[in-house]
Short mmCIF file of C-alpha atoms and ligand atoms in Angstrom, two decimals:
data_model
loop_
_atom_site.label_atom_id
_atom_site.label_comp_id
_atom_site.label_asym_id
_atom_site.label_seq_id
_atom_site.Cartn_x
_atom_site.Cartn_y
_atom_site.Cartn_z
CA MET A 1 153.12 47.96 -177.16
CA ASN A 2 151.72 51.81 -177.07
CA PRO A 3 150.22 51.34 -180.58
CA ASP A 4 151.04 54.80 -181.53
CA ARG A 5 154.31 53.89 -181.59
CA ALA A 6 153.46 52.02 -185.06
CA ARG A 7 151.91 54.06 -188.28
CA VAL A 8 150.90 52.27 -191.35
CA LEU A 9 153.01 52.65 -194.29
CA LYS A 10 150.75 51.07 -196.86
CA GLU A 11 147.36 49.10 -195.80
CA GLY A 12 148.39 46.14 -198.73
CA ARG A 13 146.49 43.28 -198.64
CA GLY A 14 146.85 40.91 -195.98
CA LYS A 15 148.26 37.38 -196.74
CA THR A 16 149.19 34.52 -194.76
CA GLY A 17 153.08 34.00 -194.66
CA PRO A 18 156.19 35.03 -191.96
CA VAL A 19 156.35 38.36 -190.43
CA VAL A 20 159.17 40.40 -191.22
CA TYR A 21 160.88 43.22 -189.72
CA TRP A 22 163.19 45.12 -192.12
CA MET A 23 166.14 46.15 -189.39
CA SER A 24 167.89 49.48 -190.62
CA ARG A 25 168.20 51.64 -187.84
CA ASP A 26 167.86 50.03 -185.03
CA GLN A 27 170.46 47.16 -184.83
CA ARG A 28 169.72 44.85 -181.74
CA VAL A 29 167.23 42.19 -180.47
CA GLU A 30 166.33 43.49 -176.78
CA ASP A 31 164.82 46.75 -176.18
CA ASN A 32 163.50 46.63 -179.49
CA TRP A 33 160.02 48.12 -180.57
CA ALA A 34 160.01 47.09 -184.22
CA LEU A 35 160.86 43.61 -183.12
CA ILE A 36 158.62 43.28 -180.08
CA PHE A 37 155.63 44.78 -182.45
CA ALA A 38 156.43 42.22 -185.06
CA GLN A 39 156.24 39.12 -182.76
CA GLU A 40 153.15 40.42 -181.30
CA LEU A 41 151.67 40.76 -185.28
CA ALA A 42 153.19 36.98 -186.05
CA LEU A 43 152.05 35.09 -182.62
CA LYS A 44 148.12 36.49 -183.44
CA ARG A 45 148.67 35.09 -187.08
CA ARG A 46 150.67 31.56 -185.67
CA SER A 47 153.41 32.65 -188.05
CA PRO A 48 157.20 32.52 -188.16
CA LEU A 49 159.07 35.41 -187.80
CA GLY A 50 162.08 36.98 -189.91
CA VAL A 51 164.44 39.92 -189.80
CA VAL A 52 166.14 41.24 -193.05
CA PHE A 53 168.88 43.29 -192.89
CA SER A 54 169.60 45.48 -196.18
CA LEU A 55 173.62 45.91 -197.07
CA THR A 56 174.23 49.21 -199.13
CA GLU A 57 177.72 49.82 -199.69
CA ASP A 58 177.49 53.55 -200.13
CA PHE A 59 176.00 55.06 -197.03
CA LEU A 60 176.11 58.64 -196.85
CA GLY A 61 180.08 58.67 -196.96
CA ALA A 62 180.74 56.03 -194.41
CA ALA A 63 184.11 54.33 -194.69
CA ILE A 64 185.12 50.74 -193.00
CA ARG A 65 185.41 52.04 -189.83
CA GLN A 66 181.56 52.72 -188.99
CA TYR A 67 180.91 49.90 -191.65
CA GLY A 68 183.13 47.69 -189.29
CA PHE A 69 181.20 48.85 -186.18
CA MET A 70 178.46 48.15 -187.75
CA LEU A 71 178.73 44.45 -188.83
CA ARG A 72 179.93 43.17 -185.64
CA GLY A 73 176.99 44.07 -183.97
CA LEU A 74 175.00 42.46 -186.95
CA VAL A 75 176.86 39.06 -185.98
CA GLU A 76 175.44 39.44 -182.40
CA VAL A 77 172.22 39.86 -183.94
CA GLU A 78 172.04 37.08 -185.82
CA LYS A 79 173.09 34.80 -182.99
CA VAL A 80 170.95 36.43 -180.42
CA LEU A 81 167.75 35.89 -183.11
CA SER A 82 168.56 32.22 -183.15
CA LYS A 83 168.54 31.85 -180.03
CA LYS A 84 164.99 33.14 -179.98
CA GLY A 85 163.66 31.13 -183.02
CA ILE A 86 164.24 33.85 -184.91
CA ALA A 87 165.31 33.25 -188.78
CA PHE A 88 167.87 36.15 -190.03
CA ALA A 89 168.83 37.29 -193.59
CA LEU A 90 171.33 39.59 -194.97
CA LEU A 91 170.04 40.97 -198.32
CA ARG A 92 172.76 43.11 -200.22
CA GLY A 93 171.91 45.86 -202.56
CA ASP A 94 169.36 48.64 -202.82
CA PRO A 95 166.97 48.13 -200.40
CA GLY A 96 164.47 49.96 -202.20
CA GLU A 97 164.60 46.43 -205.02
CA VAL A 98 166.20 43.92 -202.63
CA VAL A 99 163.50 44.00 -199.66
CA PRO A 100 159.93 43.86 -201.72
CA ARG A 101 162.15 40.98 -203.96
CA PHE A 102 162.74 39.34 -200.98
CA ALA A 103 159.14 39.73 -199.72
CA ASP A 104 157.91 38.49 -202.93
CA GLU A 105 160.19 35.03 -203.06
CA ASN A 106 158.75 34.63 -199.14
CA VAL A 107 155.49 35.34 -199.60
CA VAL A 108 155.81 37.39 -196.91
CA GLY A 109 152.60 37.99 -195.03
CA VAL A 110 153.56 41.09 -193.33
CA LEU A 111 156.24 44.10 -193.26
CA VAL A 112 157.85 45.66 -190.19
CA THR A 113 160.21 48.45 -190.46
CA ASP A 114 162.04 51.01 -188.08
CA PHE A 115 161.67 54.81 -188.01
CA SER A 116 164.56 57.27 -189.32
CA PRO A 117 163.63 60.42 -190.47
CA LEU A 118 166.61 60.62 -192.70
CA ARG A 119 166.21 61.18 -196.88
CA THR A 120 167.57 57.96 -197.40
CA LYS A 121 165.33 55.82 -195.47
CA ARG A 122 162.22 57.72 -195.88
CA SER A 123 162.88 57.00 -199.89
CA TRP A 124 163.92 53.37 -199.54
CA ASN A 125 160.39 53.11 -197.89
CA GLU A 126 158.65 55.22 -200.69
CA MET A 127 160.49 52.60 -203.01
CA VAL A 128 159.21 49.38 -200.87
CA CYS A 129 155.67 50.60 -201.22
CA GLN A 130 155.39 51.16 -204.61
CA ARG A 131 156.60 47.37 -204.90
CA VAL A 132 154.97 45.64 -202.42
CA ASP A 133 151.42 44.82 -202.03
CA LEU A 134 151.22 43.86 -198.01
CA PRO A 135 150.76 45.47 -194.80
CA PHE A 136 153.98 47.97 -194.30
CA TYR A 137 154.04 49.11 -190.80
CA GLU A 138 157.01 51.75 -189.80
CA VAL A 139 157.57 51.54 -185.62
CA ASP A 140 159.47 54.05 -184.09
CA ALA A 141 162.20 52.31 -181.94
CA HIS A 142 164.81 54.60 -181.76
CA ASN A 143 162.89 57.67 -179.82
CA VAL A 144 161.25 57.41 -176.25
CA VAL A 145 158.42 59.57 -177.09
CA PRO A 146 157.66 58.39 -180.94
CA CYS A 147 158.59 61.35 -183.14
CA TRP A 148 155.28 62.22 -184.32
CA ARG A 149 153.80 61.96 -181.04
CA ALA A 150 156.34 64.01 -179.31
CA SER A 151 154.91 67.20 -181.49
CA PRO A 152 152.98 67.66 -184.73
CA LYS A 153 155.89 70.52 -186.16
CA GLN A 154 158.93 71.43 -186.30
CA GLU A 155 160.15 72.95 -182.57
CA TYR A 156 161.84 76.39 -182.01
CA ALA A 157 164.27 75.43 -179.89
CA ALA A 158 164.97 72.91 -176.96
CA ARG A 159 162.46 75.28 -174.69
CA THR A 160 159.34 74.58 -176.89
CA PHE A 161 159.93 71.12 -177.22
CA ARG A 162 161.12 70.49 -173.16
CA PRO A 163 157.37 70.47 -171.81
CA LYS A 164 156.12 68.47 -174.38
CA ILE A 165 158.27 65.42 -173.83
CA ARG A 166 158.13 65.81 -170.69
CA ARG A 167 154.56 65.72 -170.33
CA LEU A 168 155.04 62.24 -172.59
CA LEU A 169 157.53 60.72 -171.10
CA PRO A 170 155.40 59.10 -168.09
CA GLU A 171 153.19 57.30 -171.22
CA TYR A 172 156.34 55.91 -173.32
CA CYS A 173 159.06 55.90 -170.89
CA LYS A 174 158.09 52.09 -169.70
CA ASP A 175 160.06 48.68 -168.90
CA PHE A 176 160.43 46.51 -172.31
CA PRO A 177 158.18 43.39 -172.82
CA SER A 178 160.86 40.31 -172.86
CA LEU A 179 160.93 38.87 -176.45
CA LYS A 180 159.65 35.30 -176.37
CA VAL A 181 161.24 32.12 -177.86
CA HIS A 182 158.84 32.17 -181.13
CA PRO A 183 156.95 29.01 -181.32
CA HIS A 184 156.73 28.80 -185.15
CA PRO A 185 160.03 28.26 -186.76
CA TRP A 186 161.39 29.54 -190.19
CA ASP A 187 164.37 28.36 -192.01
CA THR A 188 165.74 31.07 -194.62
CA GLY A 189 168.07 29.16 -195.92
CA ASP A 190 172.36 30.34 -195.76
CA GLU A 191 173.97 31.74 -192.83
CA VAL A 192 175.66 34.51 -192.84
CA ASP A 193 179.35 34.39 -193.53
CA TRP A 194 180.40 37.46 -192.00
CA ASN A 195 184.49 37.08 -192.30
CA ARG A 196 183.57 36.88 -196.48
CA LEU A 197 181.34 39.31 -196.46
CA ARG A 198 183.88 41.85 -194.34
CA ARG A 199 186.69 41.27 -196.66
CA GLU A 200 184.25 41.71 -199.90
CA LEU A 201 182.90 44.60 -199.00
CA ARG A 202 183.70 47.48 -201.37
CA VAL A 203 183.81 50.74 -198.89
CA ASP A 204 186.20 53.23 -198.38
CA ARG A 205 189.25 51.88 -196.48
CA SER A 206 191.41 54.84 -195.73
CA VAL A 207 189.58 55.51 -192.20
CA PRO A 208 190.18 52.75 -189.90
CA GLU A 209 188.64 50.98 -187.37
CA VAL A 210 189.09 51.42 -184.04
CA ASP A 211 189.54 49.81 -180.50
CA TRP A 212 188.51 51.66 -177.96
CA ILE A 213 184.74 50.85 -178.26
CA LYS A 214 183.54 47.47 -178.70
CA PRO A 215 180.77 46.83 -181.36
CA GLY A 216 177.49 45.12 -180.37
CA GLU A 217 174.23 45.29 -178.01
CA GLY A 218 176.46 43.41 -175.36
CA ALA A 219 179.34 45.60 -175.42
CA ALA A 220 176.79 48.52 -175.54
CA ARG A 221 174.69 47.15 -172.47
CA ARG A 222 178.24 46.75 -170.30
CA ALA A 223 179.35 50.34 -171.39
CA LEU A 224 176.07 51.14 -169.93
CA ASP A 225 176.52 50.11 -166.51
CA ARG A 226 179.71 51.13 -166.47
CA PHE A 227 179.03 54.34 -166.99
CA VAL A 228 176.10 54.41 -164.74
CA LYS A 229 178.07 52.90 -161.78
CA GLU A 230 180.97 54.97 -162.27
CA LYS A 231 180.46 58.45 -164.09
CA LEU A 232 177.08 59.13 -163.83
CA PHE A 233 176.56 60.64 -160.65
CA ILE A 234 179.84 63.50 -161.76
CA TYR A 235 178.23 63.82 -165.17
CA ASP A 236 177.49 67.25 -164.36
CA ARG A 237 180.61 68.23 -163.00
CA ASP A 238 182.83 66.66 -165.96
CA ARG A 239 180.93 66.02 -169.27
CA ASN A 240 181.90 69.61 -170.92
CA ASP A 241 185.59 69.35 -170.12
CA PRO A 242 187.53 67.42 -172.64
CA SER A 243 190.52 66.80 -170.80
CA LEU A 244 188.52 64.20 -168.95
CA ASP A 245 186.39 61.30 -169.74
CA GLY A 246 182.82 62.77 -168.07
CA GLN A 247 180.85 61.38 -171.21
CA SER A 248 179.23 57.67 -171.72
CA ASN A 249 180.45 57.31 -174.62
CA LEU A 250 177.22 55.52 -175.84
CA SER A 251 176.50 57.50 -179.06
CA PRO A 252 177.97 55.36 -181.65
CA TYR A 253 175.62 52.53 -179.97
CA ILE A 254 172.46 55.18 -180.15
CA HIS A 255 173.18 55.83 -183.93
CA PHE A 256 173.34 52.01 -184.47
CA GLY A 257 171.11 51.20 -182.91
CA GLN A 258 173.47 48.72 -180.44
CA ILE A 259 171.45 50.02 -177.66
CA SER A 260 168.06 51.95 -177.22
CA ALA A 261 167.96 55.44 -175.44
CA GLN A 262 165.04 54.48 -173.87
CA ARG A 263 166.95 51.67 -171.80
CA VAL A 264 169.80 54.37 -170.98
CA ALA A 265 166.94 56.69 -169.74
CA LEU A 266 165.34 54.02 -167.51
CA GLU A 267 168.89 52.52 -166.09
CA ALA A 268 169.73 56.50 -165.81
CA ALA A 269 166.64 56.89 -163.91
CA ARG A 270 166.91 53.76 -161.77
CA SER A 271 170.46 54.54 -160.47
CA ARG A 272 170.04 57.43 -157.75
CA ALA A 273 173.13 59.72 -159.28
CA ASP A 274 172.85 63.15 -158.12
CA GLN A 275 169.88 64.89 -159.21
CA LYS A 276 171.59 67.66 -160.62
CA SER A 277 173.65 65.29 -162.96
CA GLU A 278 170.95 62.64 -163.90
CA ALA A 279 168.47 65.64 -165.35
CA ALA A 280 171.70 67.17 -167.54
CA PHE A 281 172.15 63.64 -168.83
CA LEU A 282 168.20 62.97 -169.47
CA GLU A 283 168.17 66.43 -170.86
CA GLU A 284 171.16 65.53 -173.69
CA LEU A 285 169.49 61.72 -174.21
CA VAL A 286 165.76 62.13 -174.59
CA VAL A 287 165.42 66.41 -175.09
CA ARG A 288 168.35 67.06 -177.49
CA ARG A 289 168.64 64.04 -178.99
CA GLU A 290 164.92 63.67 -179.76
CA LEU A 291 164.91 67.25 -180.71
CA SER A 292 167.27 66.38 -183.23
CA ASP A 293 165.11 63.95 -184.52
CA ASN A 294 162.12 66.32 -184.87
CA PHE A 295 163.89 68.72 -187.15
CA CYS A 296 165.03 66.47 -189.73
CA PHE A 297 161.38 64.73 -189.35
CA TYR A 298 159.87 68.22 -190.10
CA ASN A 299 162.63 69.75 -192.10
CA PRO A 300 163.51 67.50 -195.14
CA GLY A 301 166.38 70.27 -196.35
CA TYR A 302 167.68 69.53 -192.61
CA ASP A 303 171.58 69.60 -194.04
CA SER A 304 171.01 73.03 -196.09
CA PHE A 305 172.19 76.62 -195.30
CA GLY A 306 167.76 76.85 -196.24
CA ALA A 307 167.16 75.16 -193.02
CA PHE A 308 168.59 77.73 -190.73
CA PRO A 309 165.85 79.96 -188.98
CA ASP A 310 164.85 83.41 -190.86
CA TRP A 311 166.86 85.45 -188.26
CA ALA A 312 170.46 83.39 -188.91
CA ARG A 313 170.16 83.44 -192.65
CA LYS A 314 169.44 86.81 -192.56
CA THR A 315 172.71 87.75 -190.21
CA LEU A 316 174.49 85.34 -192.36
CA ASN A 317 174.13 86.93 -195.57
CA ILE A 318 174.93 90.55 -194.47
CA HIS A 319 178.31 89.28 -193.45
CA ARG A 320 179.07 86.77 -196.16
CA ALA A 321 181.87 89.86 -197.41
CA ASP A 322 182.79 90.38 -194.26
CA PRO A 323 187.03 89.72 -194.33
CA ARG A 324 188.15 86.55 -192.90
CA GLU A 325 191.89 86.59 -190.81
CA TYR A 326 192.37 83.29 -192.11
CA LEU A 327 190.80 80.79 -194.91
CA TYR A 328 191.41 77.13 -194.75
CA ASP A 329 190.03 74.56 -197.51
CA LEU A 330 188.81 71.46 -197.02
CA LYS A 331 192.51 69.42 -197.04
CA GLU A 332 194.21 71.67 -194.92
CA LEU A 333 191.50 71.61 -192.51
CA GLU A 334 191.14 67.55 -192.84
CA ARG A 335 195.12 67.24 -192.62
CA ALA A 336 194.31 69.50 -189.13
CA GLU A 337 196.53 72.21 -190.50
CA THR A 338 195.01 75.38 -188.71
CA HIS A 339 196.95 78.27 -186.47
CA ASP A 340 194.59 76.74 -184.09
CA ASP A 341 197.00 74.08 -181.67
CA LEU A 342 193.27 73.35 -180.08
CA TRP A 343 191.27 72.94 -183.41
CA ASN A 344 193.80 70.73 -184.70
CA ALA A 345 193.83 68.48 -181.55
CA VAL A 346 190.18 67.98 -181.52
CA GLN A 347 190.39 67.47 -185.43
CA LYS A 348 193.21 64.35 -184.82
CA GLU A 349 191.08 63.00 -181.98
CA MET A 350 188.14 62.85 -184.24
CA VAL A 351 190.72 61.42 -187.10
CA ILE A 352 192.55 59.11 -184.91
CA ARG A 353 189.73 57.61 -182.24
CA GLY A 354 186.38 58.28 -184.29
CA LYS A 355 185.05 60.23 -181.37
CA MET A 356 185.17 63.80 -180.66
CA HIS A 357 184.32 65.23 -177.20
CA GLY A 358 180.90 67.24 -177.35
CA TYR A 359 182.07 70.49 -176.08
CA MET A 360 184.95 70.67 -178.46
CA ARG A 361 182.24 69.72 -181.61
CA MET A 362 180.36 73.08 -181.06
CA TYR A 363 184.15 74.99 -181.11
CA TRP A 364 185.41 72.62 -184.59
CA ALA A 365 182.23 73.53 -186.20
CA LYS A 366 181.95 77.19 -185.76
CA LYS A 367 185.70 77.69 -186.09
CA ILE A 368 185.02 76.10 -189.81
CA LEU A 369 182.42 79.05 -190.24
CA GLU A 370 184.88 81.50 -189.41
CA TRP A 371 187.84 80.23 -191.55
CA THR A 372 186.26 79.62 -195.11
CA ARG A 373 184.23 81.34 -197.65
CA SER A 374 180.74 80.81 -197.26
CA PRO A 375 178.04 79.09 -194.86
CA GLU A 376 177.29 77.34 -197.23
CA GLU A 377 180.57 75.89 -197.41
CA ALA A 378 181.39 75.49 -193.93
CA GLN A 379 178.10 73.57 -193.26
CA LYS A 380 179.01 71.08 -196.15
CA ILE A 381 183.01 70.40 -194.85
CA ALA A 382 181.50 70.03 -191.56
CA ILE A 383 179.03 67.82 -192.81
CA TYR A 384 181.37 66.01 -194.80
CA LEU A 385 184.06 65.41 -191.98
CA ASN A 386 181.87 64.42 -189.68
CA ASP A 387 180.09 61.84 -191.53
CA ARG A 388 183.44 60.18 -192.76
CA TYR A 389 185.60 60.28 -189.37
CA GLU A 390 182.89 60.04 -186.46
CA LEU A 391 181.71 56.88 -185.59
CA ASP A 392 178.29 58.46 -184.43
CA GLY A 393 178.19 60.63 -187.75
CA ARG A 394 175.18 60.47 -190.32
CA ASP A 395 172.97 61.04 -187.68
CA PRO A 396 169.76 63.81 -187.17
CA ASN A 397 172.25 64.69 -183.97
CA GLY A 398 175.31 65.59 -186.27
CA TYR A 399 172.92 67.42 -188.92
CA VAL A 400 171.28 69.49 -185.95
CA GLY A 401 174.83 69.71 -184.18
CA VAL A 402 176.20 71.65 -187.79
CA ALA A 403 172.96 73.78 -188.00
CA TRP A 404 173.20 74.70 -184.25
CA SER A 405 176.99 75.86 -184.65
CA ILE A 406 177.03 77.21 -188.30
CA GLY A 407 173.22 78.14 -188.26
CA GLY A 408 171.83 79.50 -184.86
CA VAL A 409 169.09 75.80 -185.21
CA HIS A 410 167.26 75.78 -181.82
CA ASP A 411 169.73 78.61 -180.79
CA ARG A 412 168.65 82.38 -180.12
CA ALA A 413 170.22 85.63 -181.50
CA TRP A 414 173.43 87.12 -179.57
CA LYS A 415 175.62 89.93 -179.84
CA GLU A 416 176.75 90.90 -183.45
CA ARG A 417 180.07 90.40 -184.49
CA GLU A 418 182.06 90.25 -187.78
CA ILE A 419 181.01 86.47 -189.92
CA PHE A 420 179.20 85.34 -187.75
CA GLY A 421 177.01 88.20 -187.25
CA LYS A 422 174.35 87.15 -184.36
CA VAL A 423 175.29 83.46 -184.45
CA ARG A 424 176.73 82.58 -181.45
CA TYR A 425 180.59 82.65 -181.17
CA MET A 426 183.21 80.71 -179.56
CA SER A 427 186.81 81.39 -178.41
CA TYR A 428 189.44 80.15 -177.94
CA GLN A 429 190.20 81.80 -174.85
CA GLY A 430 186.70 81.28 -174.03
CA ALA A 431 187.74 77.66 -174.21
CA LYS A 432 190.79 78.27 -172.20
CA SER A 433 188.92 79.39 -169.22
CA LYS A 434 186.87 76.26 -168.65
CA PHE A 435 189.57 73.64 -168.86
CA SER A 436 193.54 72.68 -169.65
CA VAL A 437 193.26 73.19 -173.21
CA GLU A 438 197.29 72.17 -172.75
CA SER A 439 197.03 69.14 -170.90
CA TYR A 440 194.01 68.52 -173.56
CA VAL A 441 196.55 69.07 -176.47
CA GLU A 442 199.30 66.55 -174.83
CA ARG A 443 196.71 63.65 -174.50
CA VAL A 444 195.81 64.28 -178.21
CA ALA A 445 199.51 64.57 -178.91
CA SER A 446 199.97 61.19 -177.37
CA LEU A 447 197.67 59.29 -179.13
CA GLY A 448 199.75 59.39 -182.45
P1 LIG B 1 176.60 62.21 -173.63
O1 LIG B 1 177.29 63.42 -173.19
O2 LIG B 1 177.24 60.75 -172.76
O3 LIG B 1 175.23 61.97 -173.97
C1 LIG B 1 174.61 61.08 -173.87
C2 LIG B 1 173.89 60.83 -175.38
O4 LIG B 1 172.94 61.80 -175.37
C3 LIG B 1 174.28 61.10 -175.97
O5 LIG B 1 174.85 59.68 -176.91
C4 LIG B 1 173.54 61.48 -177.67
O6 LIG B 1 172.53 60.30 -177.87
C5 LIG B 1 172.54 62.39 -176.68
N1 LIG B 1 173.18 63.39 -176.82
C6 LIG B 1 174.53 64.33 -176.12
N2 LIG B 1 174.65 65.64 -176.46
C7 LIG B 1 173.84 66.16 -177.35
C8 LIG B 1 173.44 67.10 -178.38
N3 LIG B 1 174.42 68.42 -177.93
N4 LIG B 1 172.39 67.07 -179.36
C9 LIG B 1 171.60 66.15 -179.41
N5 LIG B 1 171.63 64.47 -178.80
C10 LIG B 1 172.85 64.87 -178.09
N6 LIG B 1 175.52 63.61 -182.13
C11 LIG B 1 175.35 62.38 -182.61
O7 LIG B 1 175.23 61.50 -181.82
N7 LIG B 1 176.04 62.01 -183.94
C12 LIG B 1 177.00 63.20 -184.63
O8 LIG B 1 177.45 62.96 -185.71
C13 LIG B 1 176.88 64.41 -183.62
N8 LIG B 1 177.66 65.15 -184.66
C14 LIG B 1 177.26 66.83 -183.87
C15 LIG B 1 178.35 67.64 -184.35
C16 LIG B 1 178.41 69.38 -184.39
C17 LIG B 1 178.88 70.06 -184.50
C18 LIG B 1 178.06 69.29 -182.89
C19 LIG B 1 177.80 70.78 -182.11
C20 LIG B 1 177.26 68.11 -181.82
C21 LIG B 1 177.39 66.83 -182.65
N9 LIG B 1 176.52 65.29 -181.79
C22 LIG B 1 176.54 64.32 -182.90
C23 LIG B 1 175.77 65.81 -180.69
C24 LIG B 1 176.71 65.61 -179.35
O9 LIG B 1 178.29 66.32 -179.02
C25 LIG B 1 177.35 63.90 -179.33
O10 LIG B 1 175.55 63.29 -179.32
C26 LIG B 1 177.67 63.71 -178.22
O11 LIG B 1 179.10 64.36 -177.74
C27 LIG B 1 178.16 61.81 -178.08
O12 LIG B 1 178.80 62.03 -176.81
P2 LIG B 1 178.26 60.75 -175.96
O13 LIG B 1 177.74 59.57 -176.40
O14 LIG B 1 179.59 60.31 -175.03
O15 LIG B 1 177.45 61.77 -175.20
N1 LIG B 2 171.40 51.12 -192.34
C1 LIG B 2 171.05 49.92 -193.04
O1 LIG B 2 169.89 49.74 -193.53
N2 LIG B 2 171.60 49.38 -194.61
C2 LIG B 2 173.25 50.18 -194.55
O2 LIG B 2 173.76 49.25 -195.36
C3 LIG B 2 173.43 51.43 -193.16
C4 LIG B 2 174.41 51.29 -193.17
C5 LIG B 2 174.93 52.41 -192.42
C6 LIG B 2 176.36 52.47 -192.68
C7 LIG B 2 176.77 53.75 -191.75
C8 LIG B 2 175.82 54.28 -190.39
O3 LIG B 2 176.32 55.38 -189.88
C9 LIG B 2 174.71 53.64 -190.97
C10 LIG B 2 174.46 52.92 -191.65
N3 LIG B 2 172.89 52.49 -191.75
C11 LIG B 2 172.48 51.61 -192.64
C12 LIG B 2 172.04 52.72 -190.40
C13 LIG B 2 171.51 53.96 -190.77
O4 LIG B 2 171.59 54.90 -190.13
C14 LIG B 2 170.12 53.75 -190.59
O5 LIG B 2 169.35 52.76 -191.61
C15 LIG B 2 168.94 55.10 -190.90
O6 LIG B 2 167.60 54.95 -190.93
C16 LIG B 2 168.87 55.72 -192.63
O7 LIG B 2 168.41 56.65 -192.41
#
């Protein structure tokens, strides 16, 4: 593994015990740099290798829809690990407490974790650092180019980030070594009773699970293969038409780390699809996605008004008192009770299926700005709804998608108009000129 993928969070005192990978964002066995790194260390030290996952029941407003998807994926993680001779343990409670306790009770020698730029995981890491005295590493297993290597600062836009990523891609976008059957066994005790766990889980059950997408790393790989074979070659043509199913639908898998974005990039590049489609797909998958991590990593207020660029805050402030033709509150928006049939349809699609079309997400968030009292309220409502209903919510892409739509992040100033000021506007008429709004609205109505 390229050593720049890992960084030391704590030097600690070396012990002889097992190496443990605390899995959080990258919930898969294959193509996982954090696990590959942990195994390399364990092999060198001739020690056992284990993976722990620490389950919290109040993660950023997630409901059974997201927990169900995640837990079904983790069942597979446990099975695949056991075939590789790697132990698995599921811990319950605050990771800042239960991970150090596990390390202590099992005399762990080295701790490895995966990387997330979000505040929650960073504060968990800090707590773990305070409570353990052993070498503790963080590995960026999520991005093709490790976030701290891609750029040393917050980037203005895709145009400033793209050349940096392109320069580094040949160094990082290489095939993965395969995980070996681990030669030093470790029995951590009980197997997880997944059915009981799911029954007992104290999470919001009012947002139900969905069945159009199968969770887990096996299903993720099959979805990738299907997309590459059947849709990638027309991605450039179809991806922005919500009445078609032209996107990959990989975002839930990528969010939970059930597939590696690097694996997706490697397979897309090997596909010999039409050049324009391949380039458009890699732009979203690598440049835009990793730009979101860059934003959240260098801007800890990523989900606040303060994170918007100066020009956008200034223009939104000037237009604060502009009259709003329509004003809706959270409940009216949540129940899709607006005057706009297209907006209502995308909101319903998200509530029912747990995934809104990418093109419509921009329209959806911009209309929330237009129909609420302030940009702060719009941002709060958009994040709340996104995180509550989307399978891929609670992700840097979500915070940045909302900040792009409402606060001009990574965008530029446009012609000034009411409410939006110089933030880019999107209209119903514009959508109508791009695709058949009628057939899209009808399709959503048929979902129930
Ligand atoms: P594809 O078009 O098949 O793209 C492949 C992958 O590229 C995606 O899985 C994703 O990882 C990445 N990608 C695609 N578009 C973007 C983008 N605009 N920015 C960053 N990465 C991108 N994405 C999330 O993963 N989670 C969210 O919560 C989320 N919320 C959003 C909210 C708003 C208001 C907006 C405007 C965008 C949001 N996005 C979010 C980004 C984007 O809309 C989704 O990633 C995409 O629609 C997912 O569908 P797909 O996997 O079929 O995409
Ligand atoms: N990661 C965890 O380590 N433990 C959890 O209990 C957990 C729940 C969870 C629920 C919904 C969701 O969308 C993600 C969830 N994650 C969980 C993963 C989380 O995205 C990553 O851990 C991030 O790295 C945290 O910033």
